[in-house]
Short mmCIF file of C-alpha atoms in Angstrom, two decimals:
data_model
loop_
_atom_site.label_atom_id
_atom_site.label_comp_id
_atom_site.label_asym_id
_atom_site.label_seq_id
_atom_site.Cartn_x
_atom_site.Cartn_y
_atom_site.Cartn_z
CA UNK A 1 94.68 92.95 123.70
CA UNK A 2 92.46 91.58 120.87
CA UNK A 3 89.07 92.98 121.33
CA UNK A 4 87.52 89.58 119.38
CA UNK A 5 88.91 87.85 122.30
CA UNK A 6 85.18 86.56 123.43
CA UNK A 7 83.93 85.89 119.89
CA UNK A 8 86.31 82.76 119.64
CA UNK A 9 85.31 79.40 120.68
CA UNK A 10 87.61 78.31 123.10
CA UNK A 11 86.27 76.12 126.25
CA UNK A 12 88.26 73.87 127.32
CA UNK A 13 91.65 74.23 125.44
CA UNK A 14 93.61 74.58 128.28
CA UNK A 15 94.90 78.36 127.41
CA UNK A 16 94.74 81.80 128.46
CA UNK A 17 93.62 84.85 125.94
CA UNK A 18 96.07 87.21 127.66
CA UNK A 19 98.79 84.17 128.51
CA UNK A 20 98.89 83.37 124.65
CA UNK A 21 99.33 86.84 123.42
CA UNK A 22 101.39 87.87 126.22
CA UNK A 23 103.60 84.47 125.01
CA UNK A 24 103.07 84.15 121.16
CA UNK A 25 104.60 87.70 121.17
CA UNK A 26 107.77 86.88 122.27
CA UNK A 27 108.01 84.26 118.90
CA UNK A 28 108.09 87.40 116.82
CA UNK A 29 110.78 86.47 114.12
CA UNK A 30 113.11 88.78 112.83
CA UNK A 31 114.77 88.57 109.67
CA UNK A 32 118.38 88.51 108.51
CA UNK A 33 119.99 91.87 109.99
CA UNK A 34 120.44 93.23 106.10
CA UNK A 35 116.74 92.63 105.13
CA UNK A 36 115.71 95.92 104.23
CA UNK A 37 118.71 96.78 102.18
CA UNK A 38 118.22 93.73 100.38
CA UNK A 39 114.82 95.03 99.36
CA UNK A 40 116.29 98.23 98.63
CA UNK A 41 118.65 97.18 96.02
CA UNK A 42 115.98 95.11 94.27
CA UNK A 43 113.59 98.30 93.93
CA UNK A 44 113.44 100.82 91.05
CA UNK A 45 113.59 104.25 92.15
CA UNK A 46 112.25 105.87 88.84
CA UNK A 47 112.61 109.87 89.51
CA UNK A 48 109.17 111.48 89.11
CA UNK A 49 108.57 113.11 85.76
CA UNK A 50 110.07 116.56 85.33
CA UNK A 51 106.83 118.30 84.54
CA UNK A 52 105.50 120.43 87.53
CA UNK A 53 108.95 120.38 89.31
CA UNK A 54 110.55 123.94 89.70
CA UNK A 55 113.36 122.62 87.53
CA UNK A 56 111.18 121.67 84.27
CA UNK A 57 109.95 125.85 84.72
CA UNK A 58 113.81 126.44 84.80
CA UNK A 59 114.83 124.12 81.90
CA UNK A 60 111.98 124.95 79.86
CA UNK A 61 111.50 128.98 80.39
CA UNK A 62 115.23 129.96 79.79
CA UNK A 63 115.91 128.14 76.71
CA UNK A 64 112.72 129.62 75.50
CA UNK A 65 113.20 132.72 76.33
CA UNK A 66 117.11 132.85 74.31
CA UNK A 67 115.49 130.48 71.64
CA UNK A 68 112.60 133.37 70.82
CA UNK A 69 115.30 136.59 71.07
CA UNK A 70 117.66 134.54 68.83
CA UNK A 71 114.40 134.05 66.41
CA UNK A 72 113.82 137.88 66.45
CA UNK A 73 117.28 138.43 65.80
CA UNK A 74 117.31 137.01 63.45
CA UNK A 75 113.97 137.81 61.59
CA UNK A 76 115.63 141.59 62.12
CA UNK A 77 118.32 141.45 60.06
CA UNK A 78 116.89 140.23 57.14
CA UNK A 79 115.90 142.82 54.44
CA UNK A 80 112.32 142.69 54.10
CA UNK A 81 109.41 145.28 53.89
CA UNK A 82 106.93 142.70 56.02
CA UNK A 83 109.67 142.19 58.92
CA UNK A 84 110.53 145.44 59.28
CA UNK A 85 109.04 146.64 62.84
CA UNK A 86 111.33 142.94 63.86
CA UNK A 87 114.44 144.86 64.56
CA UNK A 88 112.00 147.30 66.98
CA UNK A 89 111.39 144.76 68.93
CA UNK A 90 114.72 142.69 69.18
CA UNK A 91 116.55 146.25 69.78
CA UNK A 92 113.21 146.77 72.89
CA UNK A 93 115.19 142.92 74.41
CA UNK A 94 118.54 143.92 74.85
CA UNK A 95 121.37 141.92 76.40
CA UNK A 96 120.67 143.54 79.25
CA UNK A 97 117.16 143.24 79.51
CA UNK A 98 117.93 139.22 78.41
CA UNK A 99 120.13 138.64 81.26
CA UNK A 100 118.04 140.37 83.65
CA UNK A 101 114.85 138.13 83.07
CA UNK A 102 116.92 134.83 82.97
CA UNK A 103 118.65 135.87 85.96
CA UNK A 104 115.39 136.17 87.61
CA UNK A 105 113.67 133.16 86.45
CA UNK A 106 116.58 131.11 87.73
CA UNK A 107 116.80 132.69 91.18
CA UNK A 108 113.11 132.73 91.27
CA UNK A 109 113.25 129.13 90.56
CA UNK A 110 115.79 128.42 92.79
CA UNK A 111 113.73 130.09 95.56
CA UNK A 112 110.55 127.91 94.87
CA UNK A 113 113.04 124.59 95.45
CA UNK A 114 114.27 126.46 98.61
CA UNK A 115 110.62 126.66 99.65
CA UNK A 116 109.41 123.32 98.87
CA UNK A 117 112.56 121.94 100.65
CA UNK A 118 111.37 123.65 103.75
CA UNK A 119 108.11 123.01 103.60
CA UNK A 120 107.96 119.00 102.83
CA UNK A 121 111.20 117.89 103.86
CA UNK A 122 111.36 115.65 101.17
CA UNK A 123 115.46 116.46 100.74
CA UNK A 124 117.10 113.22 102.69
CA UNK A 125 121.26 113.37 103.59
CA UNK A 126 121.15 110.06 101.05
CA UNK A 127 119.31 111.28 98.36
CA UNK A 128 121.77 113.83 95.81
CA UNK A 129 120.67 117.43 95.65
CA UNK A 130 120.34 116.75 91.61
CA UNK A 131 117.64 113.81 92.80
CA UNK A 132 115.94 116.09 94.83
CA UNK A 133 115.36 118.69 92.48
CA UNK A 134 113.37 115.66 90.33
CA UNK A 135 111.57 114.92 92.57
CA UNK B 1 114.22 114.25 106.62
CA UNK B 2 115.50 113.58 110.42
CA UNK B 3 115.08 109.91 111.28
CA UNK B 4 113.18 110.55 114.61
CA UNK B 5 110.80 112.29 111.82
CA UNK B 6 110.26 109.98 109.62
CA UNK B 7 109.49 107.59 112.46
CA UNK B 8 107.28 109.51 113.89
CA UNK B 9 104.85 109.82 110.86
CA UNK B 10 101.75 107.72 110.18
CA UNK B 11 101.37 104.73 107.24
CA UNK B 12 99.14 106.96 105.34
CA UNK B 13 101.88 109.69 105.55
CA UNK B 14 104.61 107.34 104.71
CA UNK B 15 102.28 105.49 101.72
CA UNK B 16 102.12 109.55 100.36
CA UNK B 17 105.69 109.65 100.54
CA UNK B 18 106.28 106.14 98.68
CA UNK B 19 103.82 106.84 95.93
CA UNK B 20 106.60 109.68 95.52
CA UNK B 21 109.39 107.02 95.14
CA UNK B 22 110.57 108.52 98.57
CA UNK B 23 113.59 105.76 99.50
CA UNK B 24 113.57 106.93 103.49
CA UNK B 25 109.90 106.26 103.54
CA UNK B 26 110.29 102.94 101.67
CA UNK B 27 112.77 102.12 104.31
CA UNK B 28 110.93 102.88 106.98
CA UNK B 29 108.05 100.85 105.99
CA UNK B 30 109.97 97.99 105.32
CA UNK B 31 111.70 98.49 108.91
CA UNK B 32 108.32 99.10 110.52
CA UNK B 33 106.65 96.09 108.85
CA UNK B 34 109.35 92.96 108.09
CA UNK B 35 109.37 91.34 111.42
CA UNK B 36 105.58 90.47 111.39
CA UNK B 37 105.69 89.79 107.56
CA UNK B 38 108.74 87.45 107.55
CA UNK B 39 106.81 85.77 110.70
CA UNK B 40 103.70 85.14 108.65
CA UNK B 41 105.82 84.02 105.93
CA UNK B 42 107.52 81.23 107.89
CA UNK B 43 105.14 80.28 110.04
CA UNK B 44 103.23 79.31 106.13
CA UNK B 45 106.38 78.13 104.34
CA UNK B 46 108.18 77.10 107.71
CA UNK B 47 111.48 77.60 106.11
CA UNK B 48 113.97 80.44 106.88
CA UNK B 49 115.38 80.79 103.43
CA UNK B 50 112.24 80.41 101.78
CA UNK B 51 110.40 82.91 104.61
CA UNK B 52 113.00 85.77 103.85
CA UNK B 53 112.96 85.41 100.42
CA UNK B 54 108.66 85.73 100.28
CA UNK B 55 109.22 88.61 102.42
CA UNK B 56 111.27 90.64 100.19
CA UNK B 57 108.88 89.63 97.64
CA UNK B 58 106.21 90.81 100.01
CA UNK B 59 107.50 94.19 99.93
CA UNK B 60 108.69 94.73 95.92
CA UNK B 61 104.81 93.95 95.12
CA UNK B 62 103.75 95.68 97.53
CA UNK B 63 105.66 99.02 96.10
CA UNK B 64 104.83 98.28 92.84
CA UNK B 65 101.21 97.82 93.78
CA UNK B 66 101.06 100.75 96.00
CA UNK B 67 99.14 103.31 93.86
CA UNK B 68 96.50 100.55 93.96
CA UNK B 69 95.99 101.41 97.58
CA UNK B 70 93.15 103.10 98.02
CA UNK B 71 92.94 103.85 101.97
CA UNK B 72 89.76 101.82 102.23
CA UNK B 73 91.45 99.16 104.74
CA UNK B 74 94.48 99.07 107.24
CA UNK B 75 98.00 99.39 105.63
CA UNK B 76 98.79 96.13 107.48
CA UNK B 77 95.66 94.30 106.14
CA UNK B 78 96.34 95.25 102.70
CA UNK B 79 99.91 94.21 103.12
CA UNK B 80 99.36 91.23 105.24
CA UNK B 81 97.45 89.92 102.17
CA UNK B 82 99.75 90.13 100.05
CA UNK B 83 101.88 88.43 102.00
CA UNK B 84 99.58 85.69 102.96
CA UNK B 85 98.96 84.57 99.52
CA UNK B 86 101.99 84.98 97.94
CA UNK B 87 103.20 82.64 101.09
CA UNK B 88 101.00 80.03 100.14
CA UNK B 89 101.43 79.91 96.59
CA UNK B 90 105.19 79.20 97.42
CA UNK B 91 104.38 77.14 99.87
CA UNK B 92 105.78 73.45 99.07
CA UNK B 93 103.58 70.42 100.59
CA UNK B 94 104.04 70.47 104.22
CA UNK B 95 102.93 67.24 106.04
CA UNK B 96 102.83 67.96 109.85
CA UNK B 97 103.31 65.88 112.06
CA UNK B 98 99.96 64.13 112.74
CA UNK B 99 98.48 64.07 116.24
CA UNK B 100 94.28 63.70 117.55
CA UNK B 101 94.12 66.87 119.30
CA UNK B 102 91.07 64.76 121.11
CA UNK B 103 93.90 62.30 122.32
CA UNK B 104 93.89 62.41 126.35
CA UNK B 105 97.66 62.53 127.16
CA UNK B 106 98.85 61.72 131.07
CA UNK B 107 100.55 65.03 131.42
CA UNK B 108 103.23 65.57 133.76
CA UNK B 109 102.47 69.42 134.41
CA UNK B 110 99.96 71.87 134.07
CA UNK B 111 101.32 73.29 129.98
CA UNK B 112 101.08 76.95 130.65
CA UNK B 113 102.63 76.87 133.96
CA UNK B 114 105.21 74.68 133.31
CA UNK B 115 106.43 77.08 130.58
CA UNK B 116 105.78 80.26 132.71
CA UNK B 117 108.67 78.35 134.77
CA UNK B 118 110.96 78.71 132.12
CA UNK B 119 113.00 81.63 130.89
CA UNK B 120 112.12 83.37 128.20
CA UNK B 121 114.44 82.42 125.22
CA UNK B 122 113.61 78.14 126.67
CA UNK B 123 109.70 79.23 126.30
CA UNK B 124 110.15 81.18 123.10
CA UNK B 125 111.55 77.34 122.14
CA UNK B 126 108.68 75.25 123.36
CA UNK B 127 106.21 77.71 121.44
CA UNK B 128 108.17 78.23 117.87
CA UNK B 129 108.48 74.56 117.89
CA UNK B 130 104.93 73.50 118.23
CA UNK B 131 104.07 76.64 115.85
CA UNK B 132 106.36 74.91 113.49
CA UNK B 133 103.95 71.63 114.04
CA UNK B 134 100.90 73.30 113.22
CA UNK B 135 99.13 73.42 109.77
CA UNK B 136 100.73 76.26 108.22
CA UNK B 137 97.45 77.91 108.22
CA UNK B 138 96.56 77.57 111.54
CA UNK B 139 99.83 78.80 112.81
CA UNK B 140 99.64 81.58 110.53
CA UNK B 141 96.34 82.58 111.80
CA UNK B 142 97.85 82.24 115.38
CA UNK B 143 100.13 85.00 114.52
CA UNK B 144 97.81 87.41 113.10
CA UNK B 145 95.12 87.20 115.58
CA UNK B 146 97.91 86.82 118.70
CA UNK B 147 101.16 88.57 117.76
CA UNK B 148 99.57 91.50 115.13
CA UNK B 149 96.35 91.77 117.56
CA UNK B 150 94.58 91.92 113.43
CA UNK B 151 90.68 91.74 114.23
CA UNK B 152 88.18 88.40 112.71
CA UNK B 153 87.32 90.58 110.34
CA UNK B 154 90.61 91.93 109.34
CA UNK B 155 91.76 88.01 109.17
CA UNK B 156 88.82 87.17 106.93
CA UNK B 157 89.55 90.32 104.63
CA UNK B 158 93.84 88.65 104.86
CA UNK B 159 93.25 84.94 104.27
CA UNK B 160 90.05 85.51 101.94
CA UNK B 161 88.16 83.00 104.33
CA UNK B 162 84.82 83.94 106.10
CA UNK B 163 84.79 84.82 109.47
CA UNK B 164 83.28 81.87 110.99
CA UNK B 165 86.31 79.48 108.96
CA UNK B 166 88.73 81.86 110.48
CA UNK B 167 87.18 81.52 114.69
CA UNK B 168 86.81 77.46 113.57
CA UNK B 169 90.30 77.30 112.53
CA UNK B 170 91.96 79.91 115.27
CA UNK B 171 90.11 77.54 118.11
CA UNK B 172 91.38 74.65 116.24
CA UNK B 173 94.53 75.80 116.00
CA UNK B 174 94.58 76.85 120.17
CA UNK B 175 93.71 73.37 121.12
CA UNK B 176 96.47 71.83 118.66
CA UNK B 177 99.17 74.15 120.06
CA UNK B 178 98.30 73.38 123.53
CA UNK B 179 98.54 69.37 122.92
CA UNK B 180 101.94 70.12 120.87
CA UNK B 181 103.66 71.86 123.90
CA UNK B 182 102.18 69.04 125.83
CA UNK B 183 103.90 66.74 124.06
CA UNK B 184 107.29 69.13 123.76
CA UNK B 185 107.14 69.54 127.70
CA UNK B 186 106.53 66.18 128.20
CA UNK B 187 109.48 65.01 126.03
CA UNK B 188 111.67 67.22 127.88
CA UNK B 189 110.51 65.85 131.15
CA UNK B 190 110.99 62.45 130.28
CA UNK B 191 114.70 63.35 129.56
CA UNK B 192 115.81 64.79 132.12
CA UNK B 193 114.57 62.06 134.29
#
């Protein structure tokens, strides 16, 4: 019950404190059964920015890491005194070495989003598993 | 996130989740929260359409305007207000229907215990219609202070009017309702006599 209930004039009226909220309760409207999915439809879900999300790291750090061997790569096998400790160091990333690295960002990525799944629930049966990763 | 979850989590939790764009937690709020603000809205615009379409309006400000929440009040406070004066700046002139709440009428019953008589849906009746007859502001007042259980100063804080305007107008408002199902009870007396 409303603890103001004695700080309201209200000699006289010809009504209860406890018969009034007991009664006004029960004229509680409801509205129309598909209410909230109206309002649903009308709001903008905008997908949180990327940055910060375990899936910018992923988009980001791979490409980068191809984009700079392809640079060195490059850079080695062009014929010039200055460049020439390039092909070193494009020969020290192999393939191998490549694909190990982007292997392990991704998985290490993909155990982050395993994590945060876990941990915040955030992941609802509605929501797609692409949406969740933005969020 | 499990629905008995969600439910189970606090408006500050679910206001963290929304600021997210979190659609379950939207949901939820709306579910938790659009009974008593399509009540307000009617009992100021006293209109179903009208009531139901304020209330999704209600709720699409009140997303848009959530990272403007700062925590400092009630959830329901905050989105009472919103409510409440986007109700009455819809709100069309309402005449109701005039009546001296001083008037002495020759009653055929005592009002509360003639209704207590009645079943619940009949009673739920007598006391939506003399809501209806209210001043929108009075009956909206009604509700928050008897339905929501909101505090005077939670009112004041809703309806931007100081606390002593809102007791005035919430005694006011008592004494009109109870000559209203007076008259309601009376009516229905006289007809089935």
């Amino acid at each position: 019950m409303n603890n103001d209930f004695n700080s309201i004039g209200k000699e006289n009226d010809g009504l209860q404190d406890d018969w009034l909220t007991q009664n006004l309760n029960i004229t509680q409207l409801e509205p129309s059964t598909d209410f909230t999915q109206k309002v649903m439809e009308q709001i903008e879900i905008k997908p949180s920015s990327l940055n910060g999300s375990p899936l910018f790291w992923i988009l980001v750090t791979i490409p980068g890491v191809i984009l700079l061997w392809l640079i060195l790569f490059t850079l080695g096998t062009l014929n010039s005194n200055y460049l020439s400790f390039i092909p070193k160091v494009a020969n020290l990333i192999s393939i191998y070495a490549l694909s190990k690295y982007v292997l392990m960002i991704t998985f290490g990525g993909l155990f982050f989003i395993g994590v945060d799944h876990f941990i915040n629930k955030r992941l609802s049966h509605r929501e797609s598993y692409f949406s969740f990763l933005l969020v | 996130m499990i629905k008995t979850e969600i439910c189970k989590l606090s408006d500050e939790e679910l206001i963290t989740l929304v600021v997210k764009n979190h659609p379950r937690a939207m949901s939820h709020i709306i579910d938790r929260y659009k009974g008593m603000v399509f009540t307000l809205s009617f009992r100021i615009l006293k209109n179903q359409l009208d009531a139901e379409e304020a209330a999704q309006d209600t709720f699409i400000k009140a997303f848009k305007a959530i990272n403007t929440f700062r925590f400092d009040c009630k959830f329901s406070t905050w989105l009472y207000r919103i409510c409440y004066n986007h109700a009455v700046s819809k709100a069309r002139v309402y005449k109701p229907i005039q009546v001296d709440v001083d008037t002495k009428f020759d009653l055929p019953v005592d009002t509360p215990n003639a209704l207590d008589g009645l079943s619940a849906k009949d009673r739920s009746k007598y006391l939506n219609k003399a809501m209806e007859m209210l001043e929108s502001e009075e009956s909206a007042l009604l509700t928050l202070y008897y339905v929501d259980g909101e505090s005077i100063d939670d009112i004041s804080a809703i309806t931007n009017l100081s606390e002593s305007n809102v007791k005035v107008k919430l005694h006011r408002g008592r004494k009109k309702l109870y000559t209203y199902l007076s008259i309601l009870l009376k009516e229905e007396v006289s007809m089935l006599l």
